[in-house]
Short mmCIF file of C-alpha atoms in Angstrom, two decimals:
data_model
loop_
_atom_site.label_atom_id
_atom_site.label_comp_id
_atom_site.label_asym_id
_atom_site.label_seq_id
_atom_site.Cartn_x
_atom_site.Cartn_y
_atom_site.Cartn_z
CA MET A 8 11.88 -50.34 61.68
CA MET A 9 8.78 -48.37 61.94
CA ARG A 10 10.40 -45.39 60.19
CA LEU A 11 9.97 -46.75 56.71
CA PRO A 12 6.30 -47.46 56.85
CA LEU A 13 5.63 -44.27 58.34
CA THR A 14 7.50 -42.14 55.80
CA SER A 15 5.80 -44.22 52.97
CA ALA A 16 2.51 -43.48 54.36
CA LEU A 17 3.34 -39.71 54.72
CA ALA A 18 4.58 -39.78 51.13
CA LEU A 19 1.45 -41.30 49.92
CA CYS A 20 -0.76 -38.76 51.76
CA VAL A 21 1.33 -35.80 50.56
CA SER A 22 1.28 -37.12 46.96
CA ALA A 23 -2.58 -37.45 47.15
CA CYS A 24 -2.88 -33.89 48.24
CA ILE A 25 -0.56 -32.27 45.51
CA ALA A 26 -2.05 -32.45 42.19
CA PRO A 27 0.36 -32.87 39.13
CA SER A 28 1.23 -29.41 37.73
CA VAL A 29 2.75 -30.24 34.39
CA VAL A 30 2.02 -27.65 31.68
CA ASP A 31 0.37 -29.23 28.74
CA PRO A 32 2.39 -28.69 25.46
CA ALA A 33 -0.60 -27.17 23.93
CA ASP A 34 -0.63 -24.51 26.67
CA ARG A 35 3.02 -23.50 26.53
CA ALA A 36 2.26 -20.47 24.40
CA ARG A 37 2.02 -17.28 26.19
CA LEU A 38 -0.62 -15.40 24.10
CA VAL A 39 -4.06 -14.19 24.77
CA ASP A 40 -6.15 -14.95 21.79
CA PRO A 41 -8.52 -12.07 21.26
CA ALA A 42 -10.94 -14.38 19.40
CA ASP A 43 -11.84 -15.97 22.84
CA ARG A 44 -13.63 -12.63 23.72
CA THR A 45 -17.16 -11.94 22.53
CA TRP A 46 -17.35 -9.12 19.98
CA ALA A 47 -20.25 -7.02 18.94
CA ALA A 48 -20.59 -4.12 16.42
CA ALA A 49 -19.49 -0.83 18.14
CA GLY A 50 -21.63 2.26 18.16
CA THR A 51 -20.64 5.82 18.28
CA ASP A 52 -20.93 6.01 22.12
CA ASP A 53 -18.56 2.91 22.45
CA VAL A 54 -15.54 4.56 20.86
CA PRO A 55 -14.41 7.55 23.08
CA GLY A 56 -11.73 6.44 25.37
CA VAL A 57 -7.96 5.83 25.68
CA TYR A 58 -6.69 2.68 24.16
CA VAL A 59 -3.54 0.84 23.88
CA SER A 60 -2.98 -2.03 21.30
CA THR A 61 -2.67 -5.55 22.61
CA HIS A 62 -2.80 -7.58 19.35
CA LEU A 63 -1.76 -6.63 15.92
CA THR A 64 -2.28 -8.96 12.89
CA GLY A 65 -2.06 -8.69 9.23
CA ALA A 66 0.17 -6.48 7.11
CA VAL A 67 0.26 -3.70 9.68
CA SER A 68 1.89 -5.99 12.16
CA ASN A 69 4.97 -6.12 9.94
CA VAL A 70 5.63 -2.52 10.74
CA LEU A 71 3.78 -1.47 13.92
CA LEU A 72 5.05 -2.34 17.39
CA LYS A 73 2.39 -0.46 19.33
CA VAL A 74 -0.49 1.95 18.89
CA VAL A 75 -2.24 4.33 21.34
CA TYR A 76 -5.35 6.24 20.65
CA LEU A 77 -7.40 8.90 22.45
CA PHE A 78 -10.88 9.06 20.93
CA GLU A 79 -12.77 12.11 22.27
CA ALA A 80 -16.60 12.30 22.40
CA ASP A 81 -16.50 15.53 20.36
CA GLY A 82 -15.16 13.56 17.34
CA ASN A 83 -11.58 14.43 17.65
CA TYR A 84 -8.87 11.93 18.21
CA THR A 85 -5.03 11.64 18.55
CA GLY A 86 -2.88 8.66 18.22
CA ALA A 87 0.67 7.51 18.31
CA ALA A 88 2.21 4.31 16.64
CA LEU A 89 5.55 2.90 17.55
CA VAL A 90 6.85 2.11 13.92
CA ASP A 91 9.37 -0.59 13.48
CA THR A 92 12.06 1.10 11.53
CA ALA A 93 15.83 1.40 12.26
CA PRO A 94 15.64 2.82 14.87
CA PRO A 95 11.95 2.52 15.79
CA HIS A 96 10.09 5.90 15.92
CA PHE A 97 6.70 7.21 16.99
CA GLU A 98 4.48 8.66 14.47
CA VAL A 99 1.83 10.91 16.00
CA ILE A 100 -1.33 11.86 14.25
CA SER A 101 -4.50 13.80 15.17
CA GLY A 102 -7.85 14.58 13.41
CA ALA A 103 -11.27 13.83 13.42
CA TRP A 104 -13.10 10.48 13.69
CA ARG A 105 -16.62 9.38 12.81
CA MET A 106 -18.76 6.48 12.45
CA VAL A 107 -20.28 5.61 9.13
CA GLY A 108 -22.68 2.88 9.67
CA GLU A 109 -20.78 0.35 11.60
CA LYS A 110 -17.48 1.50 10.19
CA LEU A 111 -14.94 3.84 11.80
CA VAL A 112 -13.37 6.51 9.64
CA LEU A 113 -10.18 8.27 10.80
CA ASP A 114 -9.97 11.47 8.60
CA ALA A 115 -9.27 10.32 5.09
CA ALA A 116 -8.40 6.77 5.91
CA ASP A 117 -10.52 3.91 4.61
CA PRO A 118 -13.37 3.01 6.72
CA ALA A 119 -12.56 0.17 9.08
CA GLY A 120 -14.78 -2.26 10.88
CA VAL A 121 -14.88 -1.64 14.70
CA GLU A 122 -16.28 -3.94 17.35
CA ILE A 123 -16.36 -3.79 21.12
CA ALA A 124 -15.66 -6.67 23.52
CA ASP A 125 -17.35 -7.25 26.82
CA ASP A 126 -14.31 -5.82 28.58
CA ARG A 127 -14.78 -2.72 26.38
CA SER A 128 -11.75 -3.36 24.26
CA LEU A 129 -12.00 -2.25 20.62
CA ARG A 130 -11.15 -4.38 17.60
CA ILE A 131 -10.50 -2.36 14.46
CA THR A 132 -10.36 -4.20 11.30
CA GLY A 133 -9.14 -2.94 7.99
CA ASP A 134 -7.95 -4.31 4.56
CA GLN A 135 -4.35 -4.33 5.92
CA GLY A 136 -4.88 -6.26 9.13
CA GLN A 137 -6.59 -5.95 12.58
CA VAL A 138 -5.71 -4.39 15.89
CA VAL A 139 -7.22 -5.11 19.31
CA LEU A 140 -7.07 -2.03 21.50
CA ARG A 141 -7.34 -2.39 25.35
CA ARG A 142 -9.30 0.36 26.98
CA GLU A 143 -7.14 2.20 29.47
CA LEU A 144 -7.94 4.67 32.19
CA SER A 145 -7.23 8.34 31.60
CA GLN A 146 -4.60 9.68 34.03
CA MET B 18 -98.34 27.82 -112.07
CA MET B 19 -97.63 29.96 -109.02
CA SER B 20 -93.80 29.06 -108.53
CA LYS B 21 -92.69 30.92 -111.40
CA PRO B 22 -93.53 34.42 -110.20
CA PHE B 23 -92.08 33.51 -106.98
CA GLN B 24 -88.89 32.72 -108.51
CA ILE B 25 -88.64 35.70 -110.45
CA LEU B 26 -89.43 37.66 -107.45
CA GLY B 27 -86.65 36.05 -105.59
CA ALA B 28 -84.08 36.77 -108.22
CA LEU B 29 -85.10 40.36 -108.29
CA ALA B 30 -84.84 40.59 -104.38
CA LEU B 31 -81.40 39.16 -104.49
CA LEU B 32 -80.32 41.49 -107.17
CA ALA B 33 -81.66 44.35 -105.11
CA TRP B 34 -79.87 43.28 -101.99
CA THR B 35 -76.55 42.89 -103.91
CA GLY B 36 -76.98 46.36 -105.37
CA VAL B 37 -77.73 47.94 -102.05
CA GLY B 38 -74.75 46.18 -100.51
CA ALA B 39 -72.52 47.50 -103.36
CA PHE B 40 -73.83 51.00 -102.90
CA MET B 41 -73.12 50.92 -99.11
CA TRP B 42 -69.63 49.70 -99.69
CA MET B 43 -68.92 52.40 -101.96
CA GLU B 44 -70.46 55.00 -99.49
CA VAL B 45 -68.31 53.67 -96.84
CA LYS B 46 -65.32 53.68 -98.94
CA ASN B 47 -65.84 57.35 -99.71
CA HIS B 48 -66.33 58.38 -96.08
CA LEU B 49 -63.55 56.23 -94.43
CA THR B 50 -60.09 57.71 -94.37
CA VAL B 51 -57.20 55.43 -93.19
CA THR B 52 -54.06 57.15 -92.16
CA ILE B 53 -51.10 55.19 -91.41
CA GLU B 54 -48.25 57.13 -89.38
CA GLU B 55 -45.07 55.68 -88.21
CA THR B 56 -45.27 56.28 -84.49
CA SER B 57 -42.05 55.19 -82.73
CA ASP B 58 -42.46 56.96 -79.27
CA GLY B 59 -42.05 53.60 -77.07
CA GLN B 60 -38.68 52.63 -78.72
CA SER B 61 -37.50 56.08 -78.09
CA ASP B 62 -38.39 55.73 -74.44
CA GLU B 63 -36.61 52.55 -74.01
CA ALA B 64 -33.55 53.81 -75.75
CA ALA B 65 -33.56 56.86 -73.55
CA LEU B 66 -33.78 54.51 -70.40
CA LEU B 67 -31.09 52.41 -71.77
CA ALA B 68 -28.96 55.55 -72.29
CA ASP B 69 -29.53 56.79 -68.75
CA ARG B 70 -28.72 53.39 -67.39
CA MET B 71 -25.51 53.09 -69.40
CA ALA B 72 -24.64 56.69 -68.11
CA ALA B 73 -25.28 55.63 -64.56
CA LEU B 74 -23.38 52.58 -64.98
CA SER B 75 -20.47 54.63 -66.40
CA ASP B 76 -20.64 56.93 -63.35
CA ASP B 77 -20.52 53.91 -61.09
CA LEU B 78 -17.55 52.58 -62.82
CA ASP B 79 -15.89 55.84 -62.60
CA SER B 80 -16.47 55.89 -58.97
CA LEU B 81 -15.37 52.35 -58.59
CA ILE B 82 -12.35 53.03 -60.33
CA ALA B 83 -11.65 56.00 -58.27
CA ALA B 84 -12.25 54.03 -55.12
CA LEU B 85 -10.12 51.24 -56.32
CA ASP B 86 -7.39 53.60 -57.20
CA GLY B 87 -7.65 54.83 -53.59
CA ASN B 88 -7.66 51.40 -52.09
CA PHE B 89 -4.86 50.19 -54.38
CA ALA B 90 -2.94 53.21 -53.15
CA LEU B 91 -3.61 52.31 -49.52
CA VAL B 92 -2.82 48.61 -50.16
CA GLY B 93 0.36 49.50 -51.86
CA GLN B 94 1.34 51.77 -49.02
CA ALA B 95 0.47 49.07 -46.60
CA ILE B 96 2.46 46.54 -48.52
CA GLY B 97 5.23 49.11 -48.62
CA GLN B 98 4.94 49.59 -44.83
CA GLY B 99 4.91 45.94 -44.21
CA ALA B 100 7.80 45.26 -46.26
CA THR B 101 9.59 47.84 -44.30
CA ASP B 102 8.52 46.27 -41.18
CA GLN B 103 9.50 42.86 -42.39
CA ALA B 104 12.96 44.27 -43.35
CA VAL B 105 13.22 45.61 -39.92
CA ARG B 106 12.28 42.30 -38.39
CA SER B 107 14.61 40.50 -40.71
CA ALA B 108 17.33 42.79 -39.60
CA VAL B 109 16.60 42.14 -35.93
CA ILE B 110 16.33 38.38 -36.40
CA GLU B 111 19.52 38.35 -38.24
CA GLN B 112 21.07 40.39 -35.57
CA ARG B 113 19.82 37.94 -32.94
CA LEU B 114 20.98 35.01 -35.02
CA GLU B 115 24.45 36.46 -35.12
CA GLN B 116 24.29 36.96 -31.27
CA LEU B 117 23.13 33.38 -30.99
CA GLU B 118 25.78 32.02 -33.17
CA ALA B 119 28.30 34.04 -31.07
CA ALA B 120 26.82 32.71 -27.83
CA LEU B 121 26.32 29.02 -29.12
CA PRO B 122 29.78 27.98 -27.94
CA ASP B 123 29.14 29.14 -24.46
CA ALA B 124 25.65 27.44 -24.59
CA LEU B 125 26.95 24.24 -25.71
CA GLN B 126 29.34 24.37 -22.89
CA ALA B 127 26.80 25.08 -20.52
CA ARG B 128 24.73 22.28 -21.80
CA GLU B 129 27.41 19.83 -21.26
CA THR B 130 27.89 21.23 -17.77
CA ALA B 131 24.06 20.77 -17.13
CA SER B 132 24.37 17.28 -18.39
CA ALA B 133 27.18 16.30 -16.16
CA LEU B 134 25.14 17.89 -13.35
CA ARG B 135 22.03 15.82 -14.22
CA VAL B 136 24.01 12.70 -14.33
CA SER B 137 25.54 13.40 -10.90
CA LEU B 138 22.04 14.22 -9.53
CA ALA B 139 20.79 11.06 -11.00
CA GLN B 140 23.60 9.11 -9.43
CA VAL B 141 22.75 10.71 -6.07
CA GLU B 142 19.04 9.87 -6.42
CA THR B 143 19.84 6.33 -7.44
CA ILE B 144 21.82 5.94 -4.34
CA LEU B 145 19.17 7.49 -2.15
CA ARG B 146 16.63 5.40 -3.72
CA LEU B 147 18.54 2.31 -3.07
CA ALA B 148 19.31 3.25 0.36
CA ASN B 149 15.55 3.98 0.93
CA GLU B 150 14.58 0.68 -0.59
CA GLN B 151 17.12 -1.10 1.60
CA ALA B 152 15.97 0.71 4.68
CA ALA B 153 12.24 -0.15 3.84
CA VAL B 154 13.17 -3.85 3.35
CA GLN B 155 15.91 -3.81 6.04
CA THR B 156 14.85 -7.13 7.38
CA ASN B 157 15.72 -8.57 3.83
CA ALA B 158 19.02 -6.93 3.32
CA ALA B 159 20.83 -10.30 3.39
CA LEU B 160 18.34 -11.77 1.02
CA VAL B 161 19.92 -10.20 -1.87
CA LEU B 162 23.04 -12.38 -1.42
CA HIS B 163 20.97 -15.38 -2.48
CA GLU B 164 18.71 -16.41 -5.20
CA GLY B 165 15.25 -14.85 -4.14
CA ASP B 166 12.27 -16.92 -3.88
CA SER B 167 10.42 -14.73 -1.51
CA ARG B 168 6.72 -14.39 -1.92
CA ILE B 169 4.09 -11.80 -1.05
CA GLU B 170 0.94 -12.71 0.53
CA PRO B 171 -2.17 -11.51 -1.44
CA ASP B 172 -3.50 -9.72 1.67
CA ASP B 173 -0.09 -7.87 2.03
CA ALA B 174 -0.08 -6.56 -1.51
CA ALA B 175 -1.48 -3.26 -0.51
CA LEU B 176 1.72 -2.81 1.52
CA THR B 177 4.19 -4.15 -0.70
CA ASP B 178 4.67 -1.72 -3.27
CA ILE B 179 8.33 -1.46 -2.66
CA PRO B 180 10.39 -2.83 -5.49
CA ALA B 181 12.53 -5.71 -4.78
CA PRO B 182 15.83 -4.84 -3.17
CA ALA B 183 18.74 -4.59 -5.61
CA ASP B 184 21.39 -6.95 -5.69
CA PRO B 185 24.47 -5.24 -4.23
CA LEU B 186 26.68 -7.72 -6.31
CA GLU B 187 25.03 -6.39 -9.45
CA GLU B 188 26.42 -3.46 -11.34
CA PRO B 189 25.16 -0.27 -10.26
CA PRO B 190 22.37 1.03 -12.81
CA ALA B 191 23.36 2.80 -15.84
CA VAL B 192 23.37 6.62 -15.70
CA ALA B 193 20.95 6.72 -18.56
CA GLU B 194 18.48 4.69 -16.64
CA ALA B 195 19.10 6.64 -13.59
CA THR B 196 18.00 9.97 -15.22
CA GLU B 197 14.38 8.99 -14.20
CA PRO B 198 13.35 10.63 -11.03
CA ALA B 199 13.75 8.17 -8.21
CA ALA B 200 10.57 7.09 -6.41
CA PRO B 201 10.54 8.13 -2.65
CA ALA B 202 10.38 5.34 -0.18
CA ALA B 203 6.82 3.90 -0.29
CA THR B 204 4.52 4.81 2.51
CA LYS B 205 0.73 4.21 2.63
CA THR B 206 -1.87 5.65 4.87
CA SER B 207 -3.34 2.55 6.66
CA PHE B 208 -6.86 2.19 7.94
CA LEU B 209 -5.48 3.31 11.34
CA ALA B 210 -4.67 6.61 9.64
CA PHE B 211 -0.85 6.29 10.19
CA LYS B 212 1.50 6.58 7.30
CA LEU B 213 3.43 3.33 7.48
CA PRO B 214 6.39 2.06 5.61
CA SER B 215 5.82 -0.76 3.28
CA ARG B 216 7.43 -4.10 4.40
CA ASP B 217 6.38 -7.75 4.32
CA PHE B 218 7.64 -10.58 6.41
CA GLN B 219 10.43 -12.21 4.39
CA PHE B 220 11.15 -15.89 4.88
CA ASP B 221 14.12 -15.84 2.69
CA GLY B 222 17.16 -13.89 3.65
CA GLU B 223 19.34 -13.58 6.61
CA GLN B 224 17.74 -11.47 9.26
CA THR B 225 17.82 -10.98 13.11
CA PHE B 226 14.96 -11.85 15.10
CA GLU B 227 14.32 -10.43 18.48
CA ILE B 228 12.52 -12.64 21.11
CA LEU B 229 9.44 -11.01 22.44
CA GLY B 230 9.66 -11.78 26.08
CA ASP B 231 6.07 -10.81 26.89
CA LEU B 232 4.87 -13.43 24.44
CA SER B 233 7.50 -16.10 25.19
CA ARG B 234 7.94 -18.85 27.80
CA VAL B 235 10.44 -21.42 28.59
CA GLY B 236 10.27 -24.17 31.09
CA PHE B 237 10.96 -27.73 32.12
CA ASP B 238 8.95 -30.78 33.02
CA ALA B 239 10.11 -32.91 35.80
CA LYS B 240 9.06 -36.15 37.28
CA SER B 241 9.24 -36.77 41.01
CA THR B 242 8.01 -39.48 43.37
CA LEU B 243 5.22 -37.26 44.54
CA HIS B 244 3.95 -35.92 41.39
CA ASP B 245 5.05 -34.45 37.94
CA PHE B 246 5.46 -30.69 37.64
CA SER B 247 6.65 -28.00 35.50
CA GLY B 248 8.89 -25.03 36.02
CA VAL B 249 8.11 -22.03 33.87
CA SER B 250 9.80 -18.62 33.23
CA ASN B 251 8.27 -15.71 31.46
CA LEU B 252 11.40 -13.50 31.53
CA VAL B 253 12.86 -14.51 28.36
CA SER B 254 15.11 -12.45 26.17
CA GLY B 255 17.55 -12.72 23.30
CA ASN B 256 17.76 -12.70 19.76
CA PHE B 257 18.99 -14.95 16.83
CA ARG B 258 20.12 -14.46 13.33
CA VAL B 259 19.30 -16.89 10.51
CA ASP B 260 18.05 -17.19 7.08
CA LEU B 261 14.93 -19.05 7.51
CA ALA B 262 14.89 -20.39 4.05
CA HIS B 263 18.49 -21.71 4.31
CA PRO B 264 19.00 -22.20 8.15
CA ASP B 265 21.92 -24.56 7.39
CA ARG B 266 24.00 -21.68 6.29
CA GLY B 267 24.21 -20.41 9.80
CA LEU B 268 22.57 -19.68 13.06
CA SER B 269 23.74 -17.39 15.72
CA GLY B 270 22.28 -15.75 18.86
CA SER B 271 21.21 -16.69 22.24
CA VAL B 272 18.25 -17.05 24.51
CA SER B 273 18.49 -15.90 28.24
CA VAL B 274 16.24 -16.65 31.20
CA LYS B 275 16.36 -15.01 34.58
CA THR B 276 17.02 -17.96 36.85
CA LYS B 277 15.00 -16.51 39.69
CA SER B 278 12.04 -16.16 37.38
CA LEU B 279 11.52 -19.89 37.22
CA SER B 280 8.57 -21.03 39.10
CA THR B 281 6.89 -24.31 39.73
CA ASP B 282 3.85 -22.68 41.25
CA LEU B 283 4.94 -24.20 44.73
CA GLU B 284 6.65 -21.76 46.85
CA GLY B 285 8.87 -24.18 48.98
CA ARG B 286 9.74 -26.21 45.86
CA ASP B 287 10.86 -23.07 44.18
CA GLU B 288 13.14 -22.00 46.92
CA ALA B 289 14.77 -25.44 46.79
CA MET B 290 14.94 -25.34 43.06
CA LEU B 291 16.55 -21.83 42.96
CA GLU B 292 19.07 -22.93 45.70
CA HIS B 293 20.19 -26.02 43.44
CA LEU B 294 20.47 -23.97 40.37
CA GLY B 295 22.76 -21.48 42.25
CA ALA B 296 20.36 -18.57 41.37
CA GLU B 297 22.50 -16.15 43.41
CA GLU B 298 25.73 -16.96 41.80
CA HIS B 299 24.44 -17.71 38.26
CA PRO B 300 21.49 -15.43 37.81
CA THR B 301 21.04 -16.25 34.24
CA LEU B 302 20.33 -19.44 32.26
CA GLN B 303 21.49 -19.35 28.72
CA PHE B 304 21.44 -21.17 25.51
CA VAL B 305 23.75 -19.96 22.79
CA PHE B 306 22.96 -21.17 19.17
CA GLU B 307 25.64 -22.66 17.18
CA SER B 308 24.15 -24.41 14.26
CA PHE B 309 20.98 -25.78 12.74
CA ALA B 310 20.48 -28.91 10.79
CA ALA B 311 17.26 -28.51 9.00
CA SER B 312 15.02 -31.61 8.41
CA SER B 313 12.37 -29.65 6.43
CA VAL B 314 12.02 -26.02 5.04
CA ASP B 315 8.88 -24.97 3.41
CA ALA B 316 9.29 -21.41 2.28
CA GLU B 317 5.70 -21.38 0.92
CA ALA B 318 4.08 -22.57 4.16
CA ARG B 319 6.75 -20.50 6.14
CA THR B 320 7.64 -23.36 8.19
CA LEU B 321 10.80 -25.17 9.09
CA ALA B 322 11.91 -27.96 11.39
CA GLY B 323 15.25 -29.42 12.46
CA THR B 324 17.69 -29.53 15.24
CA VAL B 325 19.36 -26.80 16.88
CA THR B 326 22.67 -27.36 18.44
CA GLY B 327 24.23 -24.97 20.97
CA GLN B 328 25.81 -24.40 24.39
CA MET B 329 23.48 -24.47 27.32
CA THR B 330 24.71 -22.89 30.53
CA ILE B 331 22.90 -23.90 33.78
CA ASN B 332 24.35 -23.41 37.32
CA GLY B 333 27.51 -21.95 35.75
CA THR B 334 28.20 -25.27 33.79
CA THR B 335 28.15 -25.17 30.05
CA LYS B 336 27.41 -28.30 27.81
CA THR B 337 26.44 -29.00 24.31
CA LEU B 338 22.72 -29.40 23.86
CA GLU B 339 20.67 -30.46 20.88
CA MET B 340 17.07 -29.54 20.73
CA LYS B 341 14.53 -30.41 18.08
CA ILE B 342 12.39 -27.43 17.03
CA THR B 343 9.70 -26.34 14.75
CA ALA B 344 9.09 -22.77 13.58
CA HIS B 345 6.22 -21.18 11.79
CA VAL B 346 5.04 -17.65 11.18
CA ASP B 347 1.90 -16.45 13.00
CA GLU B 348 -0.85 -14.20 11.88
CA SER B 349 0.83 -11.40 13.53
CA ARG B 350 3.99 -12.08 11.23
CA ARG B 351 5.99 -13.36 14.31
CA LEU B 352 8.33 -16.31 14.12
CA VAL B 353 7.10 -18.89 16.56
CA VAL B 354 9.61 -21.28 17.54
CA GLU B 355 8.76 -24.40 19.68
CA GLY B 356 11.03 -27.20 20.77
CA GLU B 357 11.95 -29.64 23.58
CA ALA B 358 14.86 -31.61 24.61
CA PRO B 359 15.92 -34.04 27.28
CA LEU B 360 18.51 -32.78 29.76
CA SER B 361 20.31 -34.49 32.62
CA ARG B 362 20.58 -32.46 35.82
CA ALA B 363 23.73 -34.12 36.75
CA ASP B 364 25.58 -32.89 33.66
CA TYR B 365 25.00 -29.40 35.15
CA ASN B 366 25.74 -30.19 38.70
CA VAL B 367 22.10 -29.69 39.71
CA HIS B 368 21.82 -32.32 42.42
CA VAL B 369 18.42 -32.56 44.20
CA PRO B 370 18.75 -34.68 47.32
CA GLY B 371 15.86 -37.05 48.01
CA LYS B 372 13.59 -36.44 50.96
CA LEU B 373 12.75 -38.74 53.59
CA GLY B 374 14.53 -41.39 51.50
CA LEU B 375 11.40 -41.77 49.31
CA ILE B 376 10.73 -38.47 47.68
CA SER B 377 13.07 -37.96 44.76
CA THR B 378 13.09 -36.29 41.34
CA ASP B 379 14.21 -38.02 38.16
CA ASP B 380 17.53 -36.91 36.92
CA GLU B 381 16.30 -36.29 33.46
CA VAL B 382 13.90 -33.37 32.79
CA ARG B 383 12.62 -32.12 29.64
CA ILE B 384 13.27 -28.55 28.90
CA TRP B 385 11.10 -26.73 26.39
CA ILE B 386 10.73 -23.45 24.66
CA HIS B 387 7.87 -21.51 23.12
CA LEU B 388 9.26 -18.36 21.71
CA ARG B 389 7.65 -15.71 19.66
CA SER B 390 10.07 -13.33 17.91
CA ARG B 391 9.86 -10.64 15.27
CA ALA B 392 12.13 -9.84 12.63
CA LYS B 393 14.04 -6.57 13.43
CA ALA B 394 14.13 -3.70 11.08
CA GLU B 395 17.78 -3.18 10.02
CA LYS B 396 19.52 -0.07 8.80
CA ALA B 397 20.36 -0.06 5.10
CA ARG B 398 23.81 -1.44 4.44
#
């Protein structure tokens, strides 16, 4: 006879200790929004490094699956893009980069806006879209 | 009295003056000889000068005539030489014309052969161009089977310079039209410096979407006596094929989830859950698409909604399941599919015994999906 009240009390205690953990429908998406970060205009010293894309938007996202860059301090760069063709393939380029004002210019490509986040990620914005590049360690 | 003598004296003086004058006239007449000679020296000089000039002119004319004679001779000689040369050239031209006339049949034959080769080349170029176009718009290859109402976003215009894919059901282009050089597959140097093929997201047309596991999640929400909780998996894979503008025409594909990847964020509960789901024997939870009943399709907004019907397999048991879903295209041109549906655990033999006689979980759970997928590039067909 004493068992029921005891278990009820135990259940109530456990219930009070364990908070509900239902995923809100608005949080079901698994995507980091780069807009959540704080971005500021990048300078020449901010660019050198190894980067891997984490977010592609705009027209370039139709055909690009991944982008990797190495920007060297001496003004040279190399990059590889995983292009969504059938089958997918890598396009590898190299050349010279420079800053023109607050714009990043890769060889003869159109100048693109470049910003840096507090985690030193780069965001490059051009007329065909935007790419967020996470800074990686050279290995 | 005195005037009379003066009058006489005056008359006498007048007479005397007249007489002296007549005398002087005569004297002068006697001493003055006037000789008139016909002197014509000036006229003679002018005549002589004129004669000299005429003689010089005559000499000049003689020289001119002599010179002209010489020049005329040279001109005549030159004309004669030119005529000779012209005759030679005419002979050569005539000879060449004869040779050309002789070679004309062969040339015509060669021209016909060249034309045939050009036609063949144009056909090859046309085939290659169509293949390139289809490869560039591979995700839209099925679009050509339907009336197209695809659109191009203004901000994509820079990358959409590939012409619309040709309808394979149409007659092949005429040879005469195909003689124009075929344009190579369009590529454009992006602001990232890569040369990228031109392709836009196509809402219209059958295409295959690959689920991006890193950007997708599926899960369930359950109610228990203690509290409500969710189970979530990030290990999602699969693909599906559909014409977003006409989803009623067919839907195929599947979504799979690794059973052991489900987590309720509570270790002991996870162990019990995986045991009840038979994770060891049935490592995969799967939903196979069968059909789609659209309730709304907005090609302009790139959205659609409706009910997906398919076969859900849990714990080795397969049941028909309907799920209401919505879909839209995000800023990265990915198709985002969201949906949820009620599901009875008992239908899949997932029995969770109560604990202590009080702690129990409702039989009905709500399963949900949040998938991001991208249209796969397809080879030209």
